Tab-separated table of C-alpha atoms in Angstrom:
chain	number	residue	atom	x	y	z
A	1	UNK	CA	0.000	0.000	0.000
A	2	UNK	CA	1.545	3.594	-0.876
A	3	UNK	CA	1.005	4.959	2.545
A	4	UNK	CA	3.319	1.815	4.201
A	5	UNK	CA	5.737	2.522	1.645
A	6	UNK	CA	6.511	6.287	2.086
A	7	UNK	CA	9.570	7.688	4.130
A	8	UNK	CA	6.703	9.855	6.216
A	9	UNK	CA	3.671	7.147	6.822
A	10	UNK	CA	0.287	9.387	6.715
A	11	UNK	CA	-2.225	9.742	9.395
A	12	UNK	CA	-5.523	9.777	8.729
A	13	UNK	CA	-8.944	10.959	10.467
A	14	UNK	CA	-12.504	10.354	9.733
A	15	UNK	CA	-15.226	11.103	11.799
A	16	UNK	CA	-13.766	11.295	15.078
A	17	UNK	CA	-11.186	8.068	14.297
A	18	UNK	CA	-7.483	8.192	13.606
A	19	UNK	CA	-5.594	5.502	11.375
A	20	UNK	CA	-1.883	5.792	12.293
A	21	UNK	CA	0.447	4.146	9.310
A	22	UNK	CA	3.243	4.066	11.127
A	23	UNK	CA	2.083	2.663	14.284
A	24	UNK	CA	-0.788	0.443	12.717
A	25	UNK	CA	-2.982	1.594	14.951
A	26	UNK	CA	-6.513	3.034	14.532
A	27	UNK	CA	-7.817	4.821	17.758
A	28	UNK	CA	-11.489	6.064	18.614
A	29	UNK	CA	-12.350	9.384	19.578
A	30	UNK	CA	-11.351	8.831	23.025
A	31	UNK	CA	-7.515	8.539	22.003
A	32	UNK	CA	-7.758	4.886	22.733
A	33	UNK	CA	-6.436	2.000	20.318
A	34	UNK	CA	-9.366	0.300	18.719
A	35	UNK	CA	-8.953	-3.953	18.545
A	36	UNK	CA	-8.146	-5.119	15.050
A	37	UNK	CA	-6.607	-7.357	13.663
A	38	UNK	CA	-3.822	-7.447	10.708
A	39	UNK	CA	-5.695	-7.752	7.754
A	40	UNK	CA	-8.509	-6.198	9.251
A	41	UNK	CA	-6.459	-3.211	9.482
A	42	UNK	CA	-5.206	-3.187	5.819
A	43	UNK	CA	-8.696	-3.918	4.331
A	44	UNK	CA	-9.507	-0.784	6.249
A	45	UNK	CA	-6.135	1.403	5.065
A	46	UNK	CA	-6.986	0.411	1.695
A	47	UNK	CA	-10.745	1.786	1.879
A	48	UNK	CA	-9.558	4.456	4.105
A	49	UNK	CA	-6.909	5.169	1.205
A	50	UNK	CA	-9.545	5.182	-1.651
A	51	UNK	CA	-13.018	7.150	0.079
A	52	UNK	CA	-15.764	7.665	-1.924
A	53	UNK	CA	-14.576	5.231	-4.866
A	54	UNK	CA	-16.405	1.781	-5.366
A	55	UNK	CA	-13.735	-0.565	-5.379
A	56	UNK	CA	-14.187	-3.999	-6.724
A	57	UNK	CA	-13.395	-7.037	-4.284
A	58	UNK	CA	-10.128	-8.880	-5.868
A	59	UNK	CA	-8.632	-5.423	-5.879
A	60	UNK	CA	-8.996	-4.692	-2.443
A	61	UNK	CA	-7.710	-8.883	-2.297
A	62	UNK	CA	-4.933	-8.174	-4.360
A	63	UNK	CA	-3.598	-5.275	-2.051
A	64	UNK	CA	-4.506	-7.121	1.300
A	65	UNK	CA	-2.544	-10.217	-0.002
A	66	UNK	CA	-0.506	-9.413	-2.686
A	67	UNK	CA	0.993	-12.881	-4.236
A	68	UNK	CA	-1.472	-14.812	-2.295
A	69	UNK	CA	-4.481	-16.522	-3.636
A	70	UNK	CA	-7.130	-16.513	-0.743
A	71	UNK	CA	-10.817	-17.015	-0.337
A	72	UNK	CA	-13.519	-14.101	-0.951
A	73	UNK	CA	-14.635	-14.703	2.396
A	74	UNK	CA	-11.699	-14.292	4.342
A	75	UNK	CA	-12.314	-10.193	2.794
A	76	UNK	CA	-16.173	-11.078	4.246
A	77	UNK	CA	-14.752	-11.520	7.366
A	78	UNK	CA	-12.615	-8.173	7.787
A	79	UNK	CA	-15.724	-6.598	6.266
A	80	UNK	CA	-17.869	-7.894	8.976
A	81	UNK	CA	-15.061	-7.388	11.917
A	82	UNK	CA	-14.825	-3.283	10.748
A	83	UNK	CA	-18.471	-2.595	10.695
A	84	UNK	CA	-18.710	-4.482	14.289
A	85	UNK	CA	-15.775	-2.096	15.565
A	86	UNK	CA	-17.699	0.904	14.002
A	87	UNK	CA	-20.736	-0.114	15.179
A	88	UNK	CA	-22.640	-0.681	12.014
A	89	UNK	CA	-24.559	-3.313	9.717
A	90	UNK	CA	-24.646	-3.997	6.097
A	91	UNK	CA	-28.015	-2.430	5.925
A	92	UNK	CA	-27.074	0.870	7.602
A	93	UNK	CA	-23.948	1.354	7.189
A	94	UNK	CA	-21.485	4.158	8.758
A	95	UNK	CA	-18.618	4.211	6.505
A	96	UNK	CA	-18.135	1.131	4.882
A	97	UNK	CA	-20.799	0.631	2.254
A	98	UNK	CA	-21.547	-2.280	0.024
A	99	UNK	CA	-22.176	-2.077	-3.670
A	100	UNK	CA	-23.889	-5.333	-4.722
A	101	UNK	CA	-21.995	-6.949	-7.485
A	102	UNK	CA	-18.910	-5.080	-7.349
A	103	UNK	CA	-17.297	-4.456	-4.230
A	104	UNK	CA	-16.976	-1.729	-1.446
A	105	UNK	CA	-17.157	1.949	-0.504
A	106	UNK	CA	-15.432	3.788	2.146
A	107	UNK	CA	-18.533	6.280	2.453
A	108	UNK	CA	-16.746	9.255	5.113
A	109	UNK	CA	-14.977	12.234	4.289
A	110	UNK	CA	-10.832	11.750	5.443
A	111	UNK	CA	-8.480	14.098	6.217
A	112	UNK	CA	-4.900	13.382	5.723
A	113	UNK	CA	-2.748	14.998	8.514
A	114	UNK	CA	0.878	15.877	8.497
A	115	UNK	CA	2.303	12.920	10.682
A	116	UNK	CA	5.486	15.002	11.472
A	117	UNK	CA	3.918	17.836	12.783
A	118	UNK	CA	1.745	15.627	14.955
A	119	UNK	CA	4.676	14.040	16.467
A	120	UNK	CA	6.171	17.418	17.365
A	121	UNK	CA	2.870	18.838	18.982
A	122	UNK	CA	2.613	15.617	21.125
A	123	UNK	CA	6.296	15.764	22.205
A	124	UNK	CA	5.990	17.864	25.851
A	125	UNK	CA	8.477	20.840	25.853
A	126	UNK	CA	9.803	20.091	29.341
A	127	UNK	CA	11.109	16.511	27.832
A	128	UNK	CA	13.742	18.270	26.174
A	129	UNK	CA	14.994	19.026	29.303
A	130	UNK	CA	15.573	15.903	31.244
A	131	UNK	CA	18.581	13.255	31.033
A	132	UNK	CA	18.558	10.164	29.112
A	133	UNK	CA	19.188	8.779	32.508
A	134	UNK	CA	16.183	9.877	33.708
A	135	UNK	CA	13.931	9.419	30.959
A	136	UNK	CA	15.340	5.028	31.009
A	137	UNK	CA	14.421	5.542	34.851
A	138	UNK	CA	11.047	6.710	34.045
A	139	UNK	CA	10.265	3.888	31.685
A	140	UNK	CA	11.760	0.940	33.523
A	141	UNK	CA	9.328	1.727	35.968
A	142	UNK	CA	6.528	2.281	33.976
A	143	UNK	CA	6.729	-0.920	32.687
A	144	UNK	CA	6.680	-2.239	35.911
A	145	UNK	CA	3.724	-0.807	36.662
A	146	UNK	CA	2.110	-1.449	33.925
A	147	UNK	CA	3.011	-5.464	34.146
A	148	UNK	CA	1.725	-5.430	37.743
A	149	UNK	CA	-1.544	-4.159	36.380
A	150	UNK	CA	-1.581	-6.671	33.920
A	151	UNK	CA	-0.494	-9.514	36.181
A	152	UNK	CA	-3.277	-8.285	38.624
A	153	UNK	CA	-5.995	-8.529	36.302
A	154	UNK	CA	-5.123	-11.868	34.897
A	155	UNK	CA	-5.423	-13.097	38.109
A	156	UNK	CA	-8.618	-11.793	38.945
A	157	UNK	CA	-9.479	-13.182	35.635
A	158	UNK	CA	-8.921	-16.405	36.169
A	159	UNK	CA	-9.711	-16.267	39.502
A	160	UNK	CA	-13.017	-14.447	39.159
A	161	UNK	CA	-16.139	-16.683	40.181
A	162	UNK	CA	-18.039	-17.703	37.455
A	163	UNK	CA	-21.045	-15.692	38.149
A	164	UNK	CA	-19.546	-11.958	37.873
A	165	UNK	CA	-19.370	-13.318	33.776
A	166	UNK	CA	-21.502	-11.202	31.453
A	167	UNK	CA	-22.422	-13.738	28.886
A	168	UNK	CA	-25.227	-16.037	30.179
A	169	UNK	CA	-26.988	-17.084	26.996
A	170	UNK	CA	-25.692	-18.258	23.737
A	171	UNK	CA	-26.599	-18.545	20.158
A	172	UNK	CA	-24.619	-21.297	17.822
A	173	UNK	CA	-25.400	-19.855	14.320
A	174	UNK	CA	-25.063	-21.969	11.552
A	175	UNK	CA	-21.615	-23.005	10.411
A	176	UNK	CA	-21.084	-21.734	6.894
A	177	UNK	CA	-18.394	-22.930	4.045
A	178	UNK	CA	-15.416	-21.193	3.814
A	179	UNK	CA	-15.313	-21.925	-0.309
A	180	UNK	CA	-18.718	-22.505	-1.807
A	181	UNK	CA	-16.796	-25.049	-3.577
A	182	UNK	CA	-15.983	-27.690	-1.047
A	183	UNK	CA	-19.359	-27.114	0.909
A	184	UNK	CA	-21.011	-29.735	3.275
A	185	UNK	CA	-24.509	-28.556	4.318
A	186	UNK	CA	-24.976	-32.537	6.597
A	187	UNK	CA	-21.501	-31.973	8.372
A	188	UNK	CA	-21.966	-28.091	8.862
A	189	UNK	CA	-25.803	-28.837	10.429
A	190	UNK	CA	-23.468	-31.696	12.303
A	191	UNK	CA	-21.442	-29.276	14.023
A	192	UNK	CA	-23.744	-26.792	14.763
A	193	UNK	CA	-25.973	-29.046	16.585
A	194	UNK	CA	-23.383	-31.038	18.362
A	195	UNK	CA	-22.139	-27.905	19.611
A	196	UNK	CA	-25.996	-26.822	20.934
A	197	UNK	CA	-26.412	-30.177	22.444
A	198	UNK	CA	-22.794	-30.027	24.250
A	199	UNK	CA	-23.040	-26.587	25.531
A	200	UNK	CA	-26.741	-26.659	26.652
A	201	UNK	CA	-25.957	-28.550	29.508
A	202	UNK	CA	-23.552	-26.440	31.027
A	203	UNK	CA	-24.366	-25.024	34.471
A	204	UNK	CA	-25.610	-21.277	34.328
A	205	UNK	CA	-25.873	-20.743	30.148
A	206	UNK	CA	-28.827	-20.118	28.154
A	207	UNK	CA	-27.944	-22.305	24.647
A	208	UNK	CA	-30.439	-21.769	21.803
A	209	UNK	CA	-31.863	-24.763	20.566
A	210	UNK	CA	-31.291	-25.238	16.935
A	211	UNK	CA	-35.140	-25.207	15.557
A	212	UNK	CA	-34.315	-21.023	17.144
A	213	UNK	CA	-31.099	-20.882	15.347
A	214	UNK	CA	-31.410	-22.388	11.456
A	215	UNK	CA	-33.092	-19.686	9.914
A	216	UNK	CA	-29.727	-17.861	10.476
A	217	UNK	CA	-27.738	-19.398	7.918
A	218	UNK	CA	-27.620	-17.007	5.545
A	219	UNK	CA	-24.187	-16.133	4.022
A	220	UNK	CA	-24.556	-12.875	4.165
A	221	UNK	CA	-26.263	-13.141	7.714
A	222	UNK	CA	-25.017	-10.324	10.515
A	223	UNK	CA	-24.103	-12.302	13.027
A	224	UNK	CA	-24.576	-9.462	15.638
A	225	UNK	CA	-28.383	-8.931	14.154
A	226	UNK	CA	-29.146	-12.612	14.346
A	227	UNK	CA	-27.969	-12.171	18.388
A	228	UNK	CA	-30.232	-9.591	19.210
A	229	UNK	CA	-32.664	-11.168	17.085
A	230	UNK	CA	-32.415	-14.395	19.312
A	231	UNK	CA	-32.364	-12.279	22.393
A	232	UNK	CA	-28.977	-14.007	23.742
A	233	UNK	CA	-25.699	-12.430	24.701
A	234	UNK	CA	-22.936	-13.394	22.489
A	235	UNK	CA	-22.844	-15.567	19.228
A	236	UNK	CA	-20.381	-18.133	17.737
A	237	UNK	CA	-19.898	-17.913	14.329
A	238	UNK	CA	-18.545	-20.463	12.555
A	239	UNK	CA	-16.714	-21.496	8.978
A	240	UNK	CA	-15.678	-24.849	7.874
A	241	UNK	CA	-14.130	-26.606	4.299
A	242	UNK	CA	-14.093	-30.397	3.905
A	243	UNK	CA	-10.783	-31.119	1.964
A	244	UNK	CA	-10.383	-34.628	1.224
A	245	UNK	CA	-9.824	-36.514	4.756
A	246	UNK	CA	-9.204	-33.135	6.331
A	247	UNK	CA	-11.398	-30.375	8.160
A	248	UNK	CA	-10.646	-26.695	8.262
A	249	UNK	CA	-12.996	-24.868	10.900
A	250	UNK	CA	-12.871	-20.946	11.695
A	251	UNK	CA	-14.888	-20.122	14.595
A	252	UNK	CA	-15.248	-16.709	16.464
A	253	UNK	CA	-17.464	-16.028	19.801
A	254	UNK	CA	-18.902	-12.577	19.528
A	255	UNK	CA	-20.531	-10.412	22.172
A	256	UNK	CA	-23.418	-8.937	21.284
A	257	UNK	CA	-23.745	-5.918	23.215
A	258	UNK	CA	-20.740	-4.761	21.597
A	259	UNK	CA	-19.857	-6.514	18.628
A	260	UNK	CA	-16.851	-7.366	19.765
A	261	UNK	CA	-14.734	-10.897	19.304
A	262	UNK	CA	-14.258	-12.749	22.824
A	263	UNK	CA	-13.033	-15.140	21.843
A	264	UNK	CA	-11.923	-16.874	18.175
A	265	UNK	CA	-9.134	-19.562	16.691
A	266	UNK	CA	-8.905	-22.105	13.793
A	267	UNK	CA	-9.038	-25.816	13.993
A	268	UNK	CA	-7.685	-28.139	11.461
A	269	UNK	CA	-8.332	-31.925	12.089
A	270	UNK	CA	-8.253	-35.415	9.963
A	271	UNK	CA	-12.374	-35.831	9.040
A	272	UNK	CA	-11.862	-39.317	11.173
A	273	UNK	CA	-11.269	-36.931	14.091
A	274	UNK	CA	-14.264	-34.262	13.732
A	275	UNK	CA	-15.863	-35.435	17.064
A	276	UNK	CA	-12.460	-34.649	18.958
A	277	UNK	CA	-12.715	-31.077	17.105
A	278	UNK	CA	-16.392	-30.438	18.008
A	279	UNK	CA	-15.188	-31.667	22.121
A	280	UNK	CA	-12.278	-29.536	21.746
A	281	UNK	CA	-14.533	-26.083	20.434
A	282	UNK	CA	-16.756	-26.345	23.223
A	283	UNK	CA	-14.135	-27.083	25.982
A	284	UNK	CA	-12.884	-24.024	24.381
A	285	UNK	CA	-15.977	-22.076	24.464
A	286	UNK	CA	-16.690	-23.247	28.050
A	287	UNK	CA	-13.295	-22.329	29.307
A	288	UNK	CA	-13.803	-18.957	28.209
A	289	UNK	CA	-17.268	-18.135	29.497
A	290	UNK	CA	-16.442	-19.952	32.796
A	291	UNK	CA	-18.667	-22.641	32.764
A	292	UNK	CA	-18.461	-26.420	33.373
A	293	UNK	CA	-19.555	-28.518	30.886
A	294	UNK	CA	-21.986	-31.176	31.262
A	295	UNK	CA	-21.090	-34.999	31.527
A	296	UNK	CA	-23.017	-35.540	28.802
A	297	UNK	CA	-21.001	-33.110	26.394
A	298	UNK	CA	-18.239	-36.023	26.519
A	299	UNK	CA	-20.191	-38.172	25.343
A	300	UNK	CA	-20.402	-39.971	21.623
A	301	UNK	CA	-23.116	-42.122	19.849
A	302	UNK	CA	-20.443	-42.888	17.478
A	303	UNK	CA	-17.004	-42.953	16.371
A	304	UNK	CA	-18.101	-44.029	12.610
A	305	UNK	CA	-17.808	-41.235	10.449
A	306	UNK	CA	-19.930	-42.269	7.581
A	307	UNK	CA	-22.813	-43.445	10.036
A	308	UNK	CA	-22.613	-39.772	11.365
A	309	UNK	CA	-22.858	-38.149	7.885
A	310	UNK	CA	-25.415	-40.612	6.773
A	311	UNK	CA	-27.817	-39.805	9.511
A	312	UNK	CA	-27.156	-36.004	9.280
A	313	UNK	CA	-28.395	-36.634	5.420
A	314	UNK	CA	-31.438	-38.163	6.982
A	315	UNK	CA	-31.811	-35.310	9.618
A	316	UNK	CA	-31.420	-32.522	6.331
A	317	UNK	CA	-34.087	-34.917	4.189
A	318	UNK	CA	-36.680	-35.006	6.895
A	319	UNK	CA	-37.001	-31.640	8.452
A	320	UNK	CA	-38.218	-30.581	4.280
A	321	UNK	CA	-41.244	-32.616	5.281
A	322	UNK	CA	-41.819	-33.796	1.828
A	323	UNK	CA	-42.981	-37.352	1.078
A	324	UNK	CA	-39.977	-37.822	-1.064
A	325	UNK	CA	-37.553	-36.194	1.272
A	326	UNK	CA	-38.880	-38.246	4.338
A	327	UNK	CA	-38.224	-41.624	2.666
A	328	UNK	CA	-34.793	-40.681	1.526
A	329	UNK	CA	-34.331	-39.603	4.841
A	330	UNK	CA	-35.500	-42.946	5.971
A	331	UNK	CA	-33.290	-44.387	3.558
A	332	UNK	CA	-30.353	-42.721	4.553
A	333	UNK	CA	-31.419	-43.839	8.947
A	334	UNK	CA	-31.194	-47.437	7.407
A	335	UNK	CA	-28.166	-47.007	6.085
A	336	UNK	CA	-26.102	-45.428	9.310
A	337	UNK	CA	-27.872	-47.984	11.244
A	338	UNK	CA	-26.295	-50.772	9.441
């Protein structure tokens, strides 16, 4: 991007935000650094870089990941993770707007500032004054400090009882394909529901059932909407691509209140091993809402991969409710049962 490249980054401000270059930083109008994440933050410079223009999808791919061939939705996902740090949806946006068929637009007016002349105005007079000693002295023991804070509030995080947490209900939405290509509507239902069933008996959570939650499995679905929609406090959003005999999953828990990621990592497992990887995701999720999971949620029906998939075909066939569907669905039952 030009902006990395210069000898004299830019700064930029829109609406109340700064985007530092140099310090790859983007802070609110409180002066505080906003969460975001890499490529997040490049898909943004780029727009940011570019306001008012509609700019077609693999160009904003091609400068996010130049010489790398990625996914459209991986640029779906930075989409989605800016308009939750801005507070906005696809359907009313703030800045970043959506132009169907083409691409994006960053919709606010920006002003480039002069980066140097920031610097100087933020530089205190008085520290031209005192010793290099001094000034080492000074931020030895600010850093101290600040690691006793942080040291202090891991500990009453970890330490904190479970019912001071905020998040007390929970939506699983739909898993969705990463690549249209590879897609595996039984196996994605699969995972969503094993993850309802293993996290719905945890002591003190609210899970959504999944009758609540299918309707939600839109691709283009706002996964902050669909959690005030279902009345619950955070979401988990999740991705997956079957590849042969391996799984890819991307999964991200997201507060509602706001929009922010709590919690998010990929998984990659052997498809023989995709009832470890739904185990391991809610451990996960547990661990980080502070709940215990039920004994149940250890439990397996079976370790038979194709039975699994075969009777997820029969669970998609029958919920259509159509005399055809309902005897494949039967069909496929038979099948896993054998």
């Amino acid at each position: 991007m030009s902006s990395q490249n210069g000898e004299n980054p830019a700064i930029y401000e829109f609406d109340g935000y700064r985007l530092d270059v140099a310090k790859r930083l983007v802070f609110g109008a409180d002066g505080k650094p906003l969460p975001l994440k890499a490529k997040a933050f490049e898909t943004l410079l780029y727009l940011v870089e570019n306001p008012g223009r509609v700019i077609e999808r693999d160009e904003i791919m091609e400068a996010v990941w130049p010489d790398t061939v990625v996914e459209e939705n991986n640029l779906t996902q930075h989409i989605s993770s800016l308009r939750r740090l801005f507070g906005e949806t696809k359907d009313h946006p703030r800045f970043v707007v959506t132009v169907p068929g083409h691409g994006y637009k960053f919709a606010a007016e920006v002003k480039t500032l002069d980066p140097a002349k920031g610097r100087n105005s933020a530089t205190p007079e008085s520290d031209k004054t005192v010793p290099a000693s001094r000034k080492w002295f000074i931020v030895l023991a600010a850093g101290v400090v600040v690691s006793l804070l942080v040291l202090g509030f891991l500990y009453r995080y970890e330490t904190e009882p479970a019912g001071n947490r905020s998040i007390k209900s929970i939506a699983v939405l739909p898993f969705k394909p990463i690549t249209e290509q590879n897609r595996d509507p039984s196996l994605e239902m699969g995972m969503t529901d094993a993850l309802i069933t293993k996290l719905a008996g945890s002591d003190g959570l609210s899970v959504r059932p999944f009758s609540a939650v299918r309707r939600f499995g839109s691709l283009e679905q706002d996964v902050v909407e669909a959690g005030l929609s279902l009345g619950v406090d955070a979401v988990l959003d999740g991705y997956m691509q079957i590849s042969e005999d391996r799984v890819r999953i991307s999964i991200n828990l997201i507060s509602v209140r706001d929009s922010k990621q709590v919690w998010g990592r990929p998984f990659e497992e052997n498809l023989s091993d995709i009832f470890a990887a739904q185990e391991a995701i809610a451990e996960r999720v547990a661990n980080t809402l502070r709940v215990k999971l039920s004994e149940n949620a250890k439990k397996r029906y079976t370790d038979n991969v194709e039975a699994y998939r075969l009777y997820l075909d029969g669970r998609i066939s029958l919920v259509k409710l159509a005399p055809a569907d309902v005897k494949r669905a039967l069909v496929s039952f038979q099948k896993a049962t054998e």
